[in-house]
């Protein structure tokens, strides 16, 4: 069978193509005879819409779950997590336990958030409880820091609703949906600067849920030191870590891109906060990831563009390790194959959560954890027929 791979995406081509070619996969463009399709977010939405009714065959896989936007869209993410918490409450799950003030003990990882314009009256009611608080507004369907701005007065919301062109950071469409969240005014700072984490999680299956954490994540820093001063609310170099914004700052470093590896971050935190506190922090981060995945049935959409040489190396290895898990031996995909790959082929991934292992008894866990055959870099043999085949990508 002729092997073909298809793709429609705007990420840096070398990161993907080098990984495909080293496996001996063949590229196609127009043909529907493909095994692996690397799609853009918009293509996923179009191909797997209700109108098309399109379904994958048993030997085809794609890089996103079709409804990934349930997690990646800010409004849908909040909606799904709120729904998930309510469902756990109805089930009487201890995960949904609350304290005396009604605050979740284990699932309180989303700041107070409302949808605008739909929840405007609810937001006003909450705002008036703490009129000195700061809130951050984000357009639901945009990325890279576009359209984000901060407010600390109701009049600013009213002005935004009347005239959407008052600021370069405000949406050009007054009808665009926004989320507004209580701003974290006392963030963890390093060198006086805000930072965020870019972590890569591979979800290979949702039934059962099985996900892997990539060890080589990184954190992104602002170029300007943080201040809660209201005079700096409009300074996005202070508040947003997005490279698309920070790269225009005077102090942006184009060599390292204002980034640290997660391992360096961990070393810093261990030296300043202690190992016990640091381990607890990362355990809680992993907890949030798993609970967020459980709240939806989706994948995320990380950027794979590279702003530095280290970025390119990281993302090449990320794709390589991802393909080793998603397409074992580089052979033709088989949706019926639902085993956990052996530890030695995970590369820089480590198992984050395996629902089967969590629910199975000791004997079953031991059986499933036994190492299997190693995964080679090129197309191998079909699991069913034993004959050599070429994997195709698009």
Coordinates of C-alpha atoms in Angstrom, one line a residue:
X1 CA 0.0 0.0 0.0
X2 CA 1.4 3.4 -1.0
X3 CA 2.1 5.5 2.1
X4 CA 1.0 9.1 2.2
X5 CA 0.8 11.9 4.8
X6 CA -1.2 15.0 4.5
X7 CA -1.1 18.3 6.3
X8 CA -2.7 21.7 6.4
X9 CA -1.1 24.0 9.0
X10 CA 1.0 27.1 9.3
X11 CA 3.6 25.8 11.8
X12 CA 7.2 25.7 10.9
X13 CA 7.5 23.0 8.2
X14 CA 10.9 21.6 9.1
X15 CA 9.8 20.6 12.6
X16 CA 7.2 18.2 11.1
X17 CA 8.7 17.2 7.7
X18 CA 12.1 16.1 9.2
X19 CA 10.2 13.9 11.6
X20 CA 8.0 12.4 8.8
X21 CA 10.9 11.9 6.4
X22 CA 13.1 10.1 8.9
X23 CA 10.3 7.5 9.3
X24 CA 10.1 7.0 5.6
X25 CA 6.6 8.4 5.3
X26 CA 5.3 9.6 2.0
X27 CA 3.5 13.0 1.6
X28 CA 0.3 13.6 -0.4
X29 CA -1.7 16.7 -0.9
X30 CA -5.0 16.2 -2.7
X31 CA -5.5 12.4 -2.2
X32 CA -7.8 11.1 0.5
X33 CA -5.6 8.0 0.7
X34 CA -3.6 9.0 3.8
X35 CA -2.8 7.6 7.3
X36 CA -1.7 10.7 9.2
X37 CA -3.2 14.1 8.7
X38 CA -1.6 17.1 10.5
X39 CA -4.5 19.6 10.4
X40 CA -4.8 23.3 11.4
X41 CA -7.4 24.2 14.0
X42 CA -9.8 25.6 11.3
X43 CA -9.4 22.6 9.1
X44 CA -10.3 20.3 12.0
X45 CA -13.5 22.3 12.5
X46 CA -14.4 22.2 8.9
X47 CA -13.7 18.6 8.2
X48 CA -15.4 17.2 11.3
X49 CA -18.4 19.5 11.3
X50 CA -22.0 18.2 11.8
X51 CA -22.7 19.0 8.1
X52 CA -20.0 16.9 6.6
X53 CA -20.5 13.8 8.8
X54 CA -16.9 12.9 8.1
X55 CA -15.4 9.9 9.9
X56 CA -11.9 8.5 10.0
X57 CA -11.2 5.0 8.9
X58 CA -9.4 2.5 11.2
X59 CA -6.0 3.3 9.6
X60 CA -6.2 7.1 9.9
X61 CA -5.3 9.4 12.7
X62 CA -5.2 13.2 13.1
X63 CA -3.3 15.6 15.4
X64 CA -6.4 17.0 17.2
X65 CA -9.5 15.6 18.8
X66 CA -12.3 17.0 16.7
X67 CA -13.9 19.0 19.5
X68 CA -10.6 20.3 20.9
X69 CA -12.0 23.8 21.1
X70 CA -14.0 22.8 24.1
X71 CA -10.7 23.2 26.0
X72 CA -8.8 25.7 23.9
X73 CA -11.5 28.3 23.7
X74 CA -11.5 30.4 26.9
X75 CA -15.3 30.6 27.3
X76 CA -15.9 26.9 26.6
X77 CA -13.0 25.8 28.9
X78 CA -14.6 27.8 31.8
X79 CA -18.1 26.4 31.0
X80 CA -16.9 22.8 30.9
X81 CA -14.9 23.1 34.2
X82 CA -17.9 24.6 35.9
X83 CA -20.1 21.8 34.5
X84 CA -17.6 19.2 35.6
X85 CA -17.6 20.5 39.2
X86 CA -21.4 20.5 39.3
X87 CA -21.5 16.9 38.0
X88 CA -19.1 15.8 40.7
X89 CA -21.2 17.5 43.3
X90 CA -24.3 15.6 42.1
X91 CA -22.4 12.4 42.3
X92 CA -21.3 13.2 45.9
X93 CA -17.6 13.0 44.9
X94 CA -15.1 14.0 47.6
X95 CA -13.3 16.0 44.8
X96 CA -16.2 18.5 44.9
X97 CA -15.9 19.1 48.6
X98 CA -16.2 22.8 49.7
X99 CA -15.1 24.7 52.8
X100 CA -17.4 26.8 55.0
X101 CA -17.4 29.7 52.7
X102 CA -18.5 27.6 49.7
X103 CA -15.1 27.5 48.1
X104 CA -13.9 24.3 46.4
X105 CA -11.1 22.6 48.3
X106 CA -9.7 20.7 45.4
X107 CA -11.2 22.2 42.2
X108 CA -10.6 25.9 42.8
X109 CA -8.2 26.5 40.0
X110 CA -10.2 28.8 37.8
X111 CA -10.5 32.5 38.8
X112 CA -13.9 34.1 39.1
X113 CA -15.0 34.4 35.5
X114 CA -18.0 35.7 33.5
X115 CA -18.9 35.8 29.8
X116 CA -19.6 39.1 28.2
X117 CA -22.0 40.4 27.1
X118 CA -24.2 37.5 28.3
X119 CA -23.2 37.7 32.1
X120 CA -22.8 41.4 32.3
X121 CA -25.3 41.9 35.2
X122 CA -23.8 39.0 37.2
X123 CA -20.3 40.6 36.6
X124 CA -21.5 44.0 37.8
X125 CA -22.9 42.4 41.0
X126 CA -19.6 40.7 41.7
X127 CA -17.6 43.8 40.8
X128 CA -19.4 46.0 43.3
X129 CA -18.5 43.6 46.1
X130 CA -14.8 44.6 45.6
X131 CA -14.8 47.9 43.6
X132 CA -11.1 48.3 44.0
X133 CA -10.3 45.0 42.2
X134 CA -8.7 44.6 38.7
X135 CA -10.2 42.4 36.0
X136 CA -8.8 41.1 32.8
X137 CA -10.8 40.8 29.6
X138 CA -9.9 38.3 26.8
X139 CA -11.7 37.6 23.5
X140 CA -12.9 34.0 23.5
X141 CA -11.6 32.9 20.1
X142 CA -8.3 34.7 19.7
X143 CA -4.7 33.9 20.7
X144 CA -1.2 35.5 21.1
X145 CA -2.5 38.2 23.5
X146 CA -4.7 39.8 20.8
X147 CA -7.6 41.8 22.2
X148 CA -6.7 41.5 25.9
X149 CA -6.9 44.4 28.2
X150 CA -7.3 45.2 32.0
X151 CA -10.0 47.2 33.7
X152 CA -10.6 48.5 37.2
X153 CA -13.7 50.6 36.7
X154 CA -17.2 49.8 35.4
X155 CA -17.1 52.8 33.2
X156 CA -14.3 51.2 31.2
X157 CA -16.6 48.3 30.4
X158 CA -19.4 50.7 29.3
X159 CA -16.9 52.5 27.1
X160 CA -15.7 49.3 25.6
X161 CA -19.3 48.2 24.8
X162 CA -20.0 51.6 23.1
X163 CA -16.8 51.9 21.1
X164 CA -14.7 48.9 20.5
X165 CA -12.0 50.9 18.8
X166 CA -10.8 52.9 21.8
X167 CA -7.7 50.8 22.3
X168 CA -5.4 48.7 20.0
X169 CA -5.8 45.9 22.5
X170 CA -9.6 45.9 22.2
X171 CA -11.5 43.8 19.6
X172 CA -12.6 45.5 16.4
X173 CA -15.9 43.7 16.6
X174 CA -18.3 44.9 19.4
X175 CA -20.3 41.7 19.1
X176 CA -17.3 39.4 19.8
X177 CA -17.7 37.4 23.0
X178 CA -15.2 38.0 25.8
X179 CA -14.4 36.4 29.1
X180 CA -13.7 38.6 32.1
X181 CA -11.8 37.2 35.0
X182 CA -10.7 38.5 38.4
X183 CA -7.0 39.4 37.8
X184 CA -4.4 37.7 40.0
X185 CA -2.8 40.8 41.5
X186 CA -0.1 39.0 43.5
X187 CA 1.5 36.6 41.0
X188 CA 4.7 34.6 41.7
X189 CA 7.5 36.8 40.3
X190 CA 11.1 36.0 39.3
X191 CA 13.4 38.9 39.1
X192 CA 10.3 41.1 39.6
X193 CA 8.7 39.8 36.4
X194 CA 5.6 37.8 35.6
X195 CA 6.0 34.5 33.8
X196 CA 3.8 31.7 32.6
X197 CA 4.3 28.1 31.7
X198 CA 4.2 26.4 28.3
X199 CA 3.7 22.7 29.1
X200 CA 3.0 20.0 26.4
X201 CA 0.6 17.2 27.2
X202 CA -0.2 14.4 24.8
X203 CA -3.6 12.7 25.0
X204 CA -3.5 9.4 23.2
X205 CA -7.0 8.3 24.1
X206 CA -10.0 9.5 26.1
X207 CA -11.7 6.1 26.6
X208 CA -9.9 5.3 28.7
X209 CA -8.1 8.6 29.4
X210 CA -4.4 8.3 28.9
X211 CA -2.1 11.3 28.8
X212 CA 1.6 12.1 28.9
X213 CA 3.5 15.1 30.2
X214 CA 6.5 16.3 28.2
X215 CA 9.5 17.0 30.4
X216 CA 11.0 19.8 28.3
X217 CA 8.5 22.6 28.7
X218 CA 9.5 26.2 29.3
X219 CA 8.3 29.4 30.9
X220 CA 8.0 32.8 29.3
X221 CA 8.9 36.1 31.0
X222 CA 7.6 39.6 30.6
X223 CA 10.3 42.2 29.6
X224 CA 9.1 44.8 32.1
X225 CA 8.9 44.3 35.9
X226 CA 5.5 43.8 37.3
X227 CA 3.6 46.5 39.3
X228 CA -0.1 46.4 40.4
X229 CA -0.2 50.1 39.9
X230 CA -3.3 51.3 38.0
X231 CA -1.1 53.6 36.0
X232 CA 0.4 50.5 34.2
X233 CA -2.9 48.7 33.4
X234 CA -2.5 49.5 29.7
X235 CA 1.2 48.4 29.6
X236 CA 1.0 44.8 28.1
X237 CA 4.7 44.4 28.5
X238 CA 4.1 44.3 32.2
X239 CA 1.1 42.0 32.2
X240 CA 1.2 39.6 29.2
X241 CA 3.9 37.0 28.6
X242 CA 2.9 36.2 25.0
X243 CA 5.9 36.3 22.7
X244 CA 3.8 38.0 20.0
X245 CA 3.6 41.0 22.4
X246 CA 6.9 40.8 24.2
X247 CA 9.1 40.6 21.1
X248 CA 8.2 44.2 20.4
X249 CA 9.5 45.4 23.7
X250 CA 12.8 47.3 24.0
X251 CA 14.3 44.8 26.4
X252 CA 13.3 41.6 24.5
X253 CA 16.2 39.2 24.0
X254 CA 16.0 37.6 20.6
X255 CA 18.6 34.9 21.5
X256 CA 16.9 33.2 24.4
X257 CA 13.5 34.8 23.8
X258 CA 12.9 35.6 27.5
X259 CA 12.5 31.9 28.3
X260 CA 13.6 29.4 30.9
X261 CA 13.3 25.6 30.7
X262 CA 11.0 24.1 33.2
X263 CA 14.0 22.2 34.7
X264 CA 15.7 25.5 35.3
X265 CA 12.6 26.9 36.8
X266 CA 12.3 23.9 39.1
X267 CA 16.0 24.4 40.2
X268 CA 15.3 28.0 41.0
X269 CA 12.2 27.3 43.0
X270 CA 13.9 24.5 44.9
X271 CA 16.8 26.8 45.9
X272 CA 14.5 29.7 46.9
X273 CA 11.3 27.9 48.2
X274 CA 12.6 24.4 49.1
X275 CA 12.1 21.0 47.4
X276 CA 9.0 20.1 49.3
X277 CA 7.1 23.2 48.3
X278 CA 8.4 22.9 44.7
X279 CA 7.3 19.3 44.4
X280 CA 3.9 20.1 45.8
X281 CA 3.5 22.9 43.3
X282 CA 4.2 20.6 40.3
X283 CA 2.0 17.9 41.7
X284 CA -0.8 20.5 41.8
X285 CA -0.1 21.6 38.3
X286 CA -0.4 18.0 37.1
X287 CA -3.6 17.6 39.1
X288 CA -5.1 20.7 37.3
X289 CA -4.1 19.3 33.9
X290 CA -5.8 15.9 34.5
X291 CA -8.9 17.4 36.0
X292 CA -9.1 19.8 33.0
X293 CA -8.9 16.9 30.6
X294 CA -11.5 15.0 32.5
X295 CA -13.8 18.0 32.2
X296 CA -13.8 17.8 28.4
X297 CA -13.1 15.3 25.6
X298 CA -10.5 17.4 23.7
X299 CA -6.9 18.1 22.9
X300 CA -5.0 21.4 23.1
X301 CA -3.5 23.5 20.2
X302 CA 0.0 24.6 21.2
X303 CA 2.1 26.8 18.8
X304 CA 4.9 24.9 17.1
X305 CA 6.6 27.9 15.6
X306 CA 10.1 28.6 16.8
X307 CA 11.4 31.9 17.9
X308 CA 14.9 30.6 18.9
X309 CA 17.3 27.8 18.0
X310 CA 16.5 26.1 21.3
X311 CA 12.8 26.3 20.4
X312 CA 13.4 24.5 17.1
X313 CA 15.3 21.7 18.8
X314 CA 12.7 21.3 21.6
X315 CA 9.8 21.2 19.2
X316 CA 11.5 18.8 16.8
X317 CA 12.1 16.3 19.7
X318 CA 8.6 17.0 20.9
X319 CA 7.1 15.9 17.6
X320 CA 9.4 12.9 17.4
X321 CA 8.4 11.6 20.8
X322 CA 4.8 12.3 20.1
X323 CA 4.8 10.3 16.9
X324 CA 6.6 7.4 18.6
X325 CA 3.6 7.1 21.0
X326 CA 0.8 7.9 18.5
X327 CA 2.2 5.8 15.6
X328 CA 4.3 2.9 17.1
X329 CA 7.1 1.7 14.8
X330 CA 6.1 4.4 12.3
X331 CA 3.7 1.9 10.8
X332 CA 0.2 2.2 9.5
X333 CA -2.1 3.5 12.3
X334 CA -4.7 1.1 13.8
X335 CA -7.4 2.6 15.9
X336 CA -8.0 -0.8 17.5
X337 CA -4.6 -0.7 19.1
X338 CA -5.0 0.8 22.5
X339 CA -2.1 -0.3 24.6
X340 CA 0.3 1.7 26.7
X341 CA 3.7 2.0 25.0
X342 CA 6.7 0.7 27.0
X343 CA 8.6 3.2 29.1
X344 CA 11.7 3.1 27.0
X345 CA 10.0 4.6 23.9
X346 CA 8.4 7.5 25.7
X347 CA 11.5 9.7 25.1
X348 CA 10.9 12.9 27.1
X349 CA 7.3 12.1 27.9
X350 CA 6.3 10.5 31.2
X351 CA 2.9 9.0 31.9
X352 CA 0.7 11.6 33.6
X353 CA -2.5 9.6 34.0
X354 CA -3.7 6.2 32.9
X355 CA -7.4 5.5 33.7
X356 CA -7.0 1.8 33.1
X357 CA -4.0 1.6 35.5
X358 CA -5.9 3.7 38.0
X359 CA -8.9 1.4 38.0
X360 CA -7.2 -2.0 37.5
X361 CA -6.1 -4.4 40.2
X362 CA -2.6 -5.2 40.9
X363 CA -2.4 -8.2 38.6
X364 CA -3.8 -6.3 35.6
X365 CA -1.5 -3.4 36.4
X366 CA 1.5 -5.6 36.3
X367 CA 0.5 -7.2 33.1
X368 CA -0.1 -3.9 31.3
X369 CA 3.1 -2.3 32.6
X370 CA 5.4 -5.0 31.0
X371 CA 7.6 -3.5 28.3
X372 CA 6.8 -4.4 24.7
X373 CA 8.8 -4.2 21.5
X374 CA 11.0 -1.1 21.0
X375 CA 9.8 1.4 18.4
X376 CA 12.0 1.9 15.4
X377 CA 12.3 5.2 13.5
X378 CA 10.9 3.9 10.2
X379 CA 7.8 2.2 8.8
X380 CA 7.5 -1.3 10.0
X381 CA 5.0 -4.1 9.6
X382 CA 1.2 -4.2 9.8
X383 CA -0.1 -5.6 13.0
X384 CA -2.7 -7.7 11.3
X385 CA -1.1 -9.0 8.1
X386 CA 2.6 -9.0 9.0
X387 CA 3.4 -7.5 5.5
X388 CA 5.5 -4.4 5.1
X389 CA 3.6 -1.2 4.5
X390 CA 4.4 2.4 4.0
X391 CA 2.7 5.0 6.3
X392 CA 1.3 8.0 4.6
X393 CA 0.9 11.6 5.9
X394 CA -1.0 14.6 4.6

